[in-house]
GROMACS .gro file of C-alpha atoms in nm:
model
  340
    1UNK     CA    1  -7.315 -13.005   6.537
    2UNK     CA    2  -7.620 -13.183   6.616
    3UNK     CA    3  -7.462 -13.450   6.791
    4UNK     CA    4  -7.256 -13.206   6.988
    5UNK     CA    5  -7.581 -12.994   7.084
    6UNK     CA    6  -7.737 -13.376   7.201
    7UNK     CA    7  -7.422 -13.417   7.393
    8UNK     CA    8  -7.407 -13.131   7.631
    9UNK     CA    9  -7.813 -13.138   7.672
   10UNK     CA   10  -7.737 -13.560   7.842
   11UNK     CA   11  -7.517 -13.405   8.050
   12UNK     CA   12  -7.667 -13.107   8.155
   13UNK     CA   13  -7.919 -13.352   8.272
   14UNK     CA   14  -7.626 -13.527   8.513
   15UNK     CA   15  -7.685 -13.303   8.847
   16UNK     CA   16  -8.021 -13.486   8.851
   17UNK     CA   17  -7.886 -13.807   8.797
   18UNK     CA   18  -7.636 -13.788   9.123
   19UNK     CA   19  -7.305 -13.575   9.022
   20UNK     CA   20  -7.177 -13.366   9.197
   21UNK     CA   21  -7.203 -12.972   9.078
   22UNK     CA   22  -6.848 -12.823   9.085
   23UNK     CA   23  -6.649 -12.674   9.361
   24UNK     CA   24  -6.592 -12.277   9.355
   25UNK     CA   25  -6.262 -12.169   9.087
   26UNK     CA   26  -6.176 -11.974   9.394
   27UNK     CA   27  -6.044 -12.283   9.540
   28UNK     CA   28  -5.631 -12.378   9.546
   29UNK     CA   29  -5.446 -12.542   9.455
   30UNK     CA   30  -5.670 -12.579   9.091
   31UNK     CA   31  -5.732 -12.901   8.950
   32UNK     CA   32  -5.718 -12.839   8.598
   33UNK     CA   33  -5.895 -13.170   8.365
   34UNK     CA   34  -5.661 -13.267   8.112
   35UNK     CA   35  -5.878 -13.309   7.818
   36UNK     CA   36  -6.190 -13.357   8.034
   37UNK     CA   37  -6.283 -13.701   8.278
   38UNK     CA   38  -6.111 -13.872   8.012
   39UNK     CA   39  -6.111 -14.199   8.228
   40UNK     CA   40  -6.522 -14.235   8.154
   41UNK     CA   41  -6.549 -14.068   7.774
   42UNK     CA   42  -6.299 -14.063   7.513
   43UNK     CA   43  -6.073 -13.797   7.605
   44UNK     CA   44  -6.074 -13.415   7.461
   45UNK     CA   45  -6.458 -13.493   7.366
   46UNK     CA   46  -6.707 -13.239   7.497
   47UNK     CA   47  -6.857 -13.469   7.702
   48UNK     CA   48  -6.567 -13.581   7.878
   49UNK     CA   49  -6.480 -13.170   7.898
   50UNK     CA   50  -6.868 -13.169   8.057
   51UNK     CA   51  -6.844 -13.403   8.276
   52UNK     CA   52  -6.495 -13.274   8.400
   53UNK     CA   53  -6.696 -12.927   8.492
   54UNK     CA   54  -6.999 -13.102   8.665
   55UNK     CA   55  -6.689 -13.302   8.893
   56UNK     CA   56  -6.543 -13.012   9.021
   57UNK     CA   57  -6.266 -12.885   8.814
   58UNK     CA   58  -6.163 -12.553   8.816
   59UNK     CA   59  -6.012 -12.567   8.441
   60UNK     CA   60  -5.972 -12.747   8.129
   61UNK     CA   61  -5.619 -12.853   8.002
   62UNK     CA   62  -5.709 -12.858   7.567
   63UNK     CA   63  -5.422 -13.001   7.388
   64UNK     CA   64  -5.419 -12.845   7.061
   65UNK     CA   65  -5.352 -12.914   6.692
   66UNK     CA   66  -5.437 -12.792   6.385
   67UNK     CA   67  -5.536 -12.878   6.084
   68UNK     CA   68  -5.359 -12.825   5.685
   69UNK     CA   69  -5.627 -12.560   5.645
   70UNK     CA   70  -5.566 -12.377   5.959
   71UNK     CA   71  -5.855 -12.483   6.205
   72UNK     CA   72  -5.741 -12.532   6.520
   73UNK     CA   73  -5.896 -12.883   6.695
   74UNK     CA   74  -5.884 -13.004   7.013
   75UNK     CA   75  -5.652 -13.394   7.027
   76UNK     CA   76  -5.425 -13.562   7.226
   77UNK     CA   77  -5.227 -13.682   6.984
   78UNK     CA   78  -5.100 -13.593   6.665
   79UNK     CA   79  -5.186 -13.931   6.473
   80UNK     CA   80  -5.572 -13.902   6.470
   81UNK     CA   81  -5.562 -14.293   6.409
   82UNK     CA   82  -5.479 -14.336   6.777
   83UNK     CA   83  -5.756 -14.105   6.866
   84UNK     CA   84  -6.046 -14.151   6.654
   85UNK     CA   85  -6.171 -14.350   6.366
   86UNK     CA   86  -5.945 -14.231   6.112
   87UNK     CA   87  -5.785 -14.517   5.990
   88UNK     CA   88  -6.136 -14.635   5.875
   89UNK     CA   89  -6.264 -14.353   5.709
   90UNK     CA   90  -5.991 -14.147   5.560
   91UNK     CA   91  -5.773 -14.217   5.284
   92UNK     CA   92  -5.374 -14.114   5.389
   93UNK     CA   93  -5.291 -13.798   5.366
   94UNK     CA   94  -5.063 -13.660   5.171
   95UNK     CA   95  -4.719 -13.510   5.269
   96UNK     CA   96  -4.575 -13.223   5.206
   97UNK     CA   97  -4.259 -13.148   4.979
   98UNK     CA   98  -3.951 -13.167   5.204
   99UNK     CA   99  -4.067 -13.313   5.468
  100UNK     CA  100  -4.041 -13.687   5.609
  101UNK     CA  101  -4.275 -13.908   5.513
  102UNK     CA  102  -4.590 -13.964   5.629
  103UNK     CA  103  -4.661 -14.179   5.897
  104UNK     CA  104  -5.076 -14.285   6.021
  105UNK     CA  105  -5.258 -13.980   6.006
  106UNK     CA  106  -5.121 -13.697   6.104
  107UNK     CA  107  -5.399 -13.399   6.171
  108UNK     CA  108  -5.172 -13.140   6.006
  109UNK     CA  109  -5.178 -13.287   5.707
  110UNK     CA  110  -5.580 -13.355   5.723
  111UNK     CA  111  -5.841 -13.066   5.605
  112UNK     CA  112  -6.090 -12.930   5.827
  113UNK     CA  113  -6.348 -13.168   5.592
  114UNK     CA  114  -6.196 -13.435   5.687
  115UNK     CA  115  -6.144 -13.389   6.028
  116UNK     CA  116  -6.515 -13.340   6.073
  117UNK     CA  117  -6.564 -13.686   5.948
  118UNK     CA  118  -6.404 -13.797   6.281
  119UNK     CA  119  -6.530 -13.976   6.572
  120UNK     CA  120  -6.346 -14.027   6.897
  121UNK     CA  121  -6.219 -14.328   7.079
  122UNK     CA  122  -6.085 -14.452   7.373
  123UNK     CA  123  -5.671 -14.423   7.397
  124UNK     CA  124  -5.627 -14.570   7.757
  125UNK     CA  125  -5.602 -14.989   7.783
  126UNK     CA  126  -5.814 -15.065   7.994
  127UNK     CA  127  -6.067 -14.783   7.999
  128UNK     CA  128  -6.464 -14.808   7.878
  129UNK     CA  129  -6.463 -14.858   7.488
  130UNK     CA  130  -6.876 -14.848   7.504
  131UNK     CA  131  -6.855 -14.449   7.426
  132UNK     CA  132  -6.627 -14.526   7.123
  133UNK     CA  133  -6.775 -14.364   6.813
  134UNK     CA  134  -7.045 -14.167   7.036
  135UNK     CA  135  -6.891 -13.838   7.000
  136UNK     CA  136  -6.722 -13.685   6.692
  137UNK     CA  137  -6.394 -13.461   6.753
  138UNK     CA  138  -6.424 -13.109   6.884
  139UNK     CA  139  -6.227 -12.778   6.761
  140UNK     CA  140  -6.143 -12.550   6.950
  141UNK     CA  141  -6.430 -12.326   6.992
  142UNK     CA  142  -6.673 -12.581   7.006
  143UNK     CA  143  -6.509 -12.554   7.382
  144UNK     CA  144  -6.533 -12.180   7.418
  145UNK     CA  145  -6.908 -12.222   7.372
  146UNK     CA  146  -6.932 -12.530   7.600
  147UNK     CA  147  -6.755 -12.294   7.855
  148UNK     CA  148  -6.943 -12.024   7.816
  149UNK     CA  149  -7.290 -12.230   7.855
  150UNK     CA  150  -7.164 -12.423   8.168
  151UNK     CA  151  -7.024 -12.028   8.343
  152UNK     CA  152  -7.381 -11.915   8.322
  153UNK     CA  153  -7.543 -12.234   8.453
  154UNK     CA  154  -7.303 -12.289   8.772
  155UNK     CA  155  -7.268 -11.910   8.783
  156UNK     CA  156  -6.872 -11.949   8.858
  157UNK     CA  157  -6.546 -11.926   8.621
  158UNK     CA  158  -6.424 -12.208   8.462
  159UNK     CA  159  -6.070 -12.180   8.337
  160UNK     CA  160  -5.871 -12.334   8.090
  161UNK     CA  161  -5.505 -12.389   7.992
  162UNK     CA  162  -5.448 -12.445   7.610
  163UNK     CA  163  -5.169 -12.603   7.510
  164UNK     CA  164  -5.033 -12.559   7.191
  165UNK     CA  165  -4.849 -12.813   6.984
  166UNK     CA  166  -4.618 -12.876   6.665
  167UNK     CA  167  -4.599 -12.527   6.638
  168UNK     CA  168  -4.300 -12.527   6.477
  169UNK     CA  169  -4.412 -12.746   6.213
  170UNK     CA  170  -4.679 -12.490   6.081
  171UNK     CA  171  -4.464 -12.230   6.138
  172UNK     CA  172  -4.248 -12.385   5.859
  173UNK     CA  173  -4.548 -12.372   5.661
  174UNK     CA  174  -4.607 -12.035   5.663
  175UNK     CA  175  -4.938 -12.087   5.863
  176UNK     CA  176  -4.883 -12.018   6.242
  177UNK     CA  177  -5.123 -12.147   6.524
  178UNK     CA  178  -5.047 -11.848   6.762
  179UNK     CA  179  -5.229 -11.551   6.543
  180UNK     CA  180  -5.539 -11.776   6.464
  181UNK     CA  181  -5.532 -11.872   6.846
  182UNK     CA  182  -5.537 -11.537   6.940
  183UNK     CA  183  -5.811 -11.394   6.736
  184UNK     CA  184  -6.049 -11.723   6.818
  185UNK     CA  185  -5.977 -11.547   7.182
  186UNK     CA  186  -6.107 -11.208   7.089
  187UNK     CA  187  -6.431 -11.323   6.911
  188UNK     CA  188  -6.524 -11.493   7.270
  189UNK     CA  189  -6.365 -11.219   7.437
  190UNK     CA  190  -6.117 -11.435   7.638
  191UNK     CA  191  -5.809 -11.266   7.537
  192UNK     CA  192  -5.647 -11.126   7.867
  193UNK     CA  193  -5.884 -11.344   8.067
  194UNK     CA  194  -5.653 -11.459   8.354
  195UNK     CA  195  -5.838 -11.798   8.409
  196UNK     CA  196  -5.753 -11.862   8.047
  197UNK     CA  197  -5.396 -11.992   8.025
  198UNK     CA  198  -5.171 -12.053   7.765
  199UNK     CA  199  -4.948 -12.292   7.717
  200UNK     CA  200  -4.669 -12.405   7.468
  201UNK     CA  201  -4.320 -12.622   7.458
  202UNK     CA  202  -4.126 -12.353   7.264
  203UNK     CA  203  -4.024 -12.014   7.373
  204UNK     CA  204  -4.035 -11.835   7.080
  205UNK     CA  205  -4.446 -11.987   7.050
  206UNK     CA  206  -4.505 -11.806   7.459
  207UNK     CA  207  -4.322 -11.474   7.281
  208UNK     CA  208  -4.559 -11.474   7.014
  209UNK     CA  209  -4.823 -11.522   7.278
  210UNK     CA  210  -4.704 -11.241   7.532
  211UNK     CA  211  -4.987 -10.985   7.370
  212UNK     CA  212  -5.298 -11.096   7.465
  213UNK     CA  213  -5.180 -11.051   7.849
  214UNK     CA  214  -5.343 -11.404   7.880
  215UNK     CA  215  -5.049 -11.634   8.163
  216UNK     CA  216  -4.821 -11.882   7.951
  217UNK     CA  217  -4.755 -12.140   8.057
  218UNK     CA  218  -4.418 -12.327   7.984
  219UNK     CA  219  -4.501 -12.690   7.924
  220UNK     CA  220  -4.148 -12.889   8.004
  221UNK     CA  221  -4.091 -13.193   7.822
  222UNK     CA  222  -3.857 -13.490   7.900
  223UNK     CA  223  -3.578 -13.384   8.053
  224UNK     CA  224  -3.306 -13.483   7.815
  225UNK     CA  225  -3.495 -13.379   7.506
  226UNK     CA  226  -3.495 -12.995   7.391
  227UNK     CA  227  -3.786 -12.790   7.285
  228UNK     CA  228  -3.907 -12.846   6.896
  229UNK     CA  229  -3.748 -12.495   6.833
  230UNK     CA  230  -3.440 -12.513   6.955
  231UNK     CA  231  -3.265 -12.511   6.622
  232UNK     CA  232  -3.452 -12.150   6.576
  233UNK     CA  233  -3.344 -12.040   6.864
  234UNK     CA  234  -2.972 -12.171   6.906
  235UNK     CA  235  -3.030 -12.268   7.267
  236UNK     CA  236  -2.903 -12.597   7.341
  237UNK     CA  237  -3.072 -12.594   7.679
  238UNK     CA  238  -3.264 -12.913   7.788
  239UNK     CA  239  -3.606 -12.942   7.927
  240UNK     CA  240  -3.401 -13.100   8.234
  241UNK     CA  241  -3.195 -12.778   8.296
  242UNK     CA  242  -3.485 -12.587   8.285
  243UNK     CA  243  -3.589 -12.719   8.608
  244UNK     CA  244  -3.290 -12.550   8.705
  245UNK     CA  245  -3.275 -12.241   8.921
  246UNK     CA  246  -3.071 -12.070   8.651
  247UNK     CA  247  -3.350 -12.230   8.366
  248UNK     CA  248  -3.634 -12.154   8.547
  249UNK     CA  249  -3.498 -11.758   8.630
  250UNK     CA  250  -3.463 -11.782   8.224
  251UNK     CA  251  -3.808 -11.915   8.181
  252UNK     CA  252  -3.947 -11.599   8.361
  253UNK     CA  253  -3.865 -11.405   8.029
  254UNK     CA  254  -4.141 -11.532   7.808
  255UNK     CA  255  -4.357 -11.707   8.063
  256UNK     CA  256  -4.592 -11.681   8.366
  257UNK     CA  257  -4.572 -12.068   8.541
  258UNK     CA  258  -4.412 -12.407   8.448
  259UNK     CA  259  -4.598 -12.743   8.399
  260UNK     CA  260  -4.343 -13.056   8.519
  261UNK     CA  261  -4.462 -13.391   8.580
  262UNK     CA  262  -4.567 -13.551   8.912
  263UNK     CA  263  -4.197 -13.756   8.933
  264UNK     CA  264  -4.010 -13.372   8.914
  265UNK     CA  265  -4.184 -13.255   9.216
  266UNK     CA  266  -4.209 -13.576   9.441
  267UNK     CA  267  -4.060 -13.960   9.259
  268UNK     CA  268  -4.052 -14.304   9.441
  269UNK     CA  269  -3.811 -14.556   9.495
  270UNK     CA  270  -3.817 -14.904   9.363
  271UNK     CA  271  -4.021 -15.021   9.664
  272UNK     CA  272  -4.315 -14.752   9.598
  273UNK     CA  273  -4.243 -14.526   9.892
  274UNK     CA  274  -4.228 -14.180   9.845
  275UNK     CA  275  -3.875 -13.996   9.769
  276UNK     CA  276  -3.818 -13.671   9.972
  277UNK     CA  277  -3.976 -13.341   9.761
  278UNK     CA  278  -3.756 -13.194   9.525
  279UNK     CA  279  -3.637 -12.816   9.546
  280UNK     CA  280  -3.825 -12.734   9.217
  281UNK     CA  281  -4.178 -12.585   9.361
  282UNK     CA  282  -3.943 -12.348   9.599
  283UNK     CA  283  -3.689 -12.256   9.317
  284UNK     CA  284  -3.999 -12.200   9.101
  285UNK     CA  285  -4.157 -11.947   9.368
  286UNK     CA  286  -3.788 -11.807   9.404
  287UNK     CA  287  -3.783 -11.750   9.028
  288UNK     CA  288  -4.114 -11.565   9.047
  289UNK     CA  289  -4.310 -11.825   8.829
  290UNK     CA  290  -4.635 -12.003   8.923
  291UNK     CA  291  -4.593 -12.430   8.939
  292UNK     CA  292  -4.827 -12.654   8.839
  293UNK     CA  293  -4.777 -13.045   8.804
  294UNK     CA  294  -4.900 -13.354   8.582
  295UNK     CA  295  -4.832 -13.707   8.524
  296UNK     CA  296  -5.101 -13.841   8.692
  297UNK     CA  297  -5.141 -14.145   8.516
  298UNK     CA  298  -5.301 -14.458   8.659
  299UNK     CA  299  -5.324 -14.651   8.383
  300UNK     CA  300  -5.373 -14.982   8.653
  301UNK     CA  301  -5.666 -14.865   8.829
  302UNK     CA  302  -5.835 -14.616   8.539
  303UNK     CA  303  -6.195 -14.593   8.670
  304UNK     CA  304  -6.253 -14.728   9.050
  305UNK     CA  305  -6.122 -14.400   9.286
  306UNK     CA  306  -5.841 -14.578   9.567
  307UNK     CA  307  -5.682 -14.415   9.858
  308UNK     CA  308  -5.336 -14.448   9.712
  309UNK     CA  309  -5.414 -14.265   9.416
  310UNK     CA  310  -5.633 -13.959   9.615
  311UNK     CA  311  -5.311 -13.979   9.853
  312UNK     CA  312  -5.089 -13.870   9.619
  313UNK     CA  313  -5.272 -13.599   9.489
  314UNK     CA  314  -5.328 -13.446   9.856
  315UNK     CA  315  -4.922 -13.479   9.878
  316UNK     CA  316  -4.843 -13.282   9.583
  317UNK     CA  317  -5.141 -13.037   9.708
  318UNK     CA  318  -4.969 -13.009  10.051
  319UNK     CA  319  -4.590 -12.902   9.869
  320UNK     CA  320  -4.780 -12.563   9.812
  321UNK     CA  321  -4.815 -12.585   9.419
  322UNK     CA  322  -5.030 -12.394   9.242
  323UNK     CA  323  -5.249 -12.700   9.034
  324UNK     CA  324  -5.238 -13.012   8.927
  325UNK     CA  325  -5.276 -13.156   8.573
  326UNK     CA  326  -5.473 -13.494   8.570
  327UNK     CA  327  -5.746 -13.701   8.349
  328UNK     CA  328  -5.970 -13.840   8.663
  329UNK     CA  329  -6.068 -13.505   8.836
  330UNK     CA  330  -6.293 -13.631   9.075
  331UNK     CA  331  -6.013 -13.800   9.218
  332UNK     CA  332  -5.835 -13.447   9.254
  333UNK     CA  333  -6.168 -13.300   9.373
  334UNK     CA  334  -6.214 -13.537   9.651
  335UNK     CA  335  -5.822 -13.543   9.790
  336UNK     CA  336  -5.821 -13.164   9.797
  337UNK     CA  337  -6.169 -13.103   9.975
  338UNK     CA  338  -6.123 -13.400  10.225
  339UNK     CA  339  -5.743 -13.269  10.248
  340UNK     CA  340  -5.646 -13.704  10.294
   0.00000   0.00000   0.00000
């Protein structure tokens, strides 16, 4: 905790040092920081969530697990050995009777203890490794407080857009993610917030989600692959036909908007020019659902800001969506207030 407190105070200290305070979370379309500036601190640390907010986002993207005890923790991916310092500090974990075997270290099968162990590290080639082993891993609410602290000091509303994952797996276990997500909500009163979003890959996780009043967001996965609970729900529906107008009409049952990728809205040909816009951001609007778009990745060029990447951010701005989805949010901040 200490070393989480020491983390926000450096960057509360960043205004002075040159950065930019944020634009107003009045402004569209929102850039929403998936897992913070995660192209200067390890990602889905709260100082790369920090330094996110003093860039100009309007929200957070949190990618969310949780642990065999039931804490929910904010990762990118479910093997904390790509994340963090697991492999060098934990012994393996453990599975669990009729399941596969285990493979690195998945956080499910990790206790809270454990977890808290846990430093984070860089997951980009490429990308600063100084910060490695700076910060240690953040739950969840370690995030509601860092967004409730940074509200008060640039007096405007940060959102955020939670997305939940391997739900399915602790719902096997008899330990679902959506009731201890939703009562985390109420004790920070952000439980029908509309700037706080909610997001899942699995309809029947957004149904569980529909009482809070909080949006839900439907978080589409490759398109010929079909969500985790499909075998639940005897769909055989694809993430691909979702994108449909007939899937996305369907998606309006149990959720608010749709998160695609950058190539489902706008892809390019061998040569790098720009296709023609799909139909999806109109079909979306026709199916009365709000759009928003990631798969920003510039894995070539992670840290240095160039006109080709702040060009196609302004392009996807200009197809009337309602956010973008992207780990270098100054980038976003600049296309959409110089509107290149």
């Amino acid at each position: 905790m200490l070393r989480r407190l020491l983390t926000i105070g450096f960057l509360a200290a960043a205004p002075a040092l040159g950065l930019a305070t944020a634009a107003t979370a009045a402004e569209r379309p929102a850039v929403i920081a998936r897992d913070g500036s995660a192209v200067t601190f390890p990602e889905a640390t709260l100082a790369a969530l920090d330094l996110a907010i003093l860039q100009g986002a309007d929200s957070l993207r949190l990618d969310v697990y949780q642990t065999l005890d039931g804490v929910l923790v904010i990762r990118t991916a479910r093997d904390l050995a790509a994340t963090t310092n697991a492999a060098s500090v934990l012994a393996r974990p453990v599975g669990v009777k009729g399941e596969p075997p285990v493979a690195g270290f998945p956080v499910d099968l990790v206790p809270y203890s454990s977890y808290a162990q846990l430093t984070a590290r860089q997951i980009v080639a490429g990308r600063d490794l100084r910060f490695d082993d700076m910060f240690p891993a953040p739950i969840l609410e370690d995030a509601f407080a860092l967004i409730a602290r940074r509200q008060i000091d640039s007096r405007r509303t940060i959102g955020l857009l939670i997305v939940l994952h391997d739900t399915q797996v602790h719902a096997a276990r008899g330990r679902p993610m959506e009731p201890r997500l939703i009562a985390s909500m109420q004790r920070y009163g952000l439980a029908g917030a509309p700037q706080i979003m909610i997001g899942a890959s699995e309809p029947t996780s957004l149904q569980q989600l529909a009482g809070p009043g909080n949006p839900r967001v439907f978080v589409l996965g490759p398109s010929t692959a079909r969500p985790a609970d499909s075998a639940v729900t005897r769909n055989s529906a694809t993430f691909g036909d979702y994108q449909a107008p007939a899937g996305l009409r369907a998606i309006r049952g149990f959720a608010d908007a749709v998160l695609v990728d950058f190539p489902d809205v706008q892809g390019y040909y061998a040569d790098g020019a720009a296709m023609p816009p799909s139909t999806i951001v109109a079909d979306a609007r026709a199916a009365g659902l709000g759009l928003y778009v990631g798969g920003f990745a510039d894995a070539d060029d992670p840290l240095k800001p160039r006109r080709e990447a702040i060009d196609s951010y302004a392009r996807v701005f200009a197809l009337g969506v309602d956010g973008i989805v992207t780990d270098e949010p100054a980038r976003a901040v600049a296309a959409r207030r110089h509107g290149r």
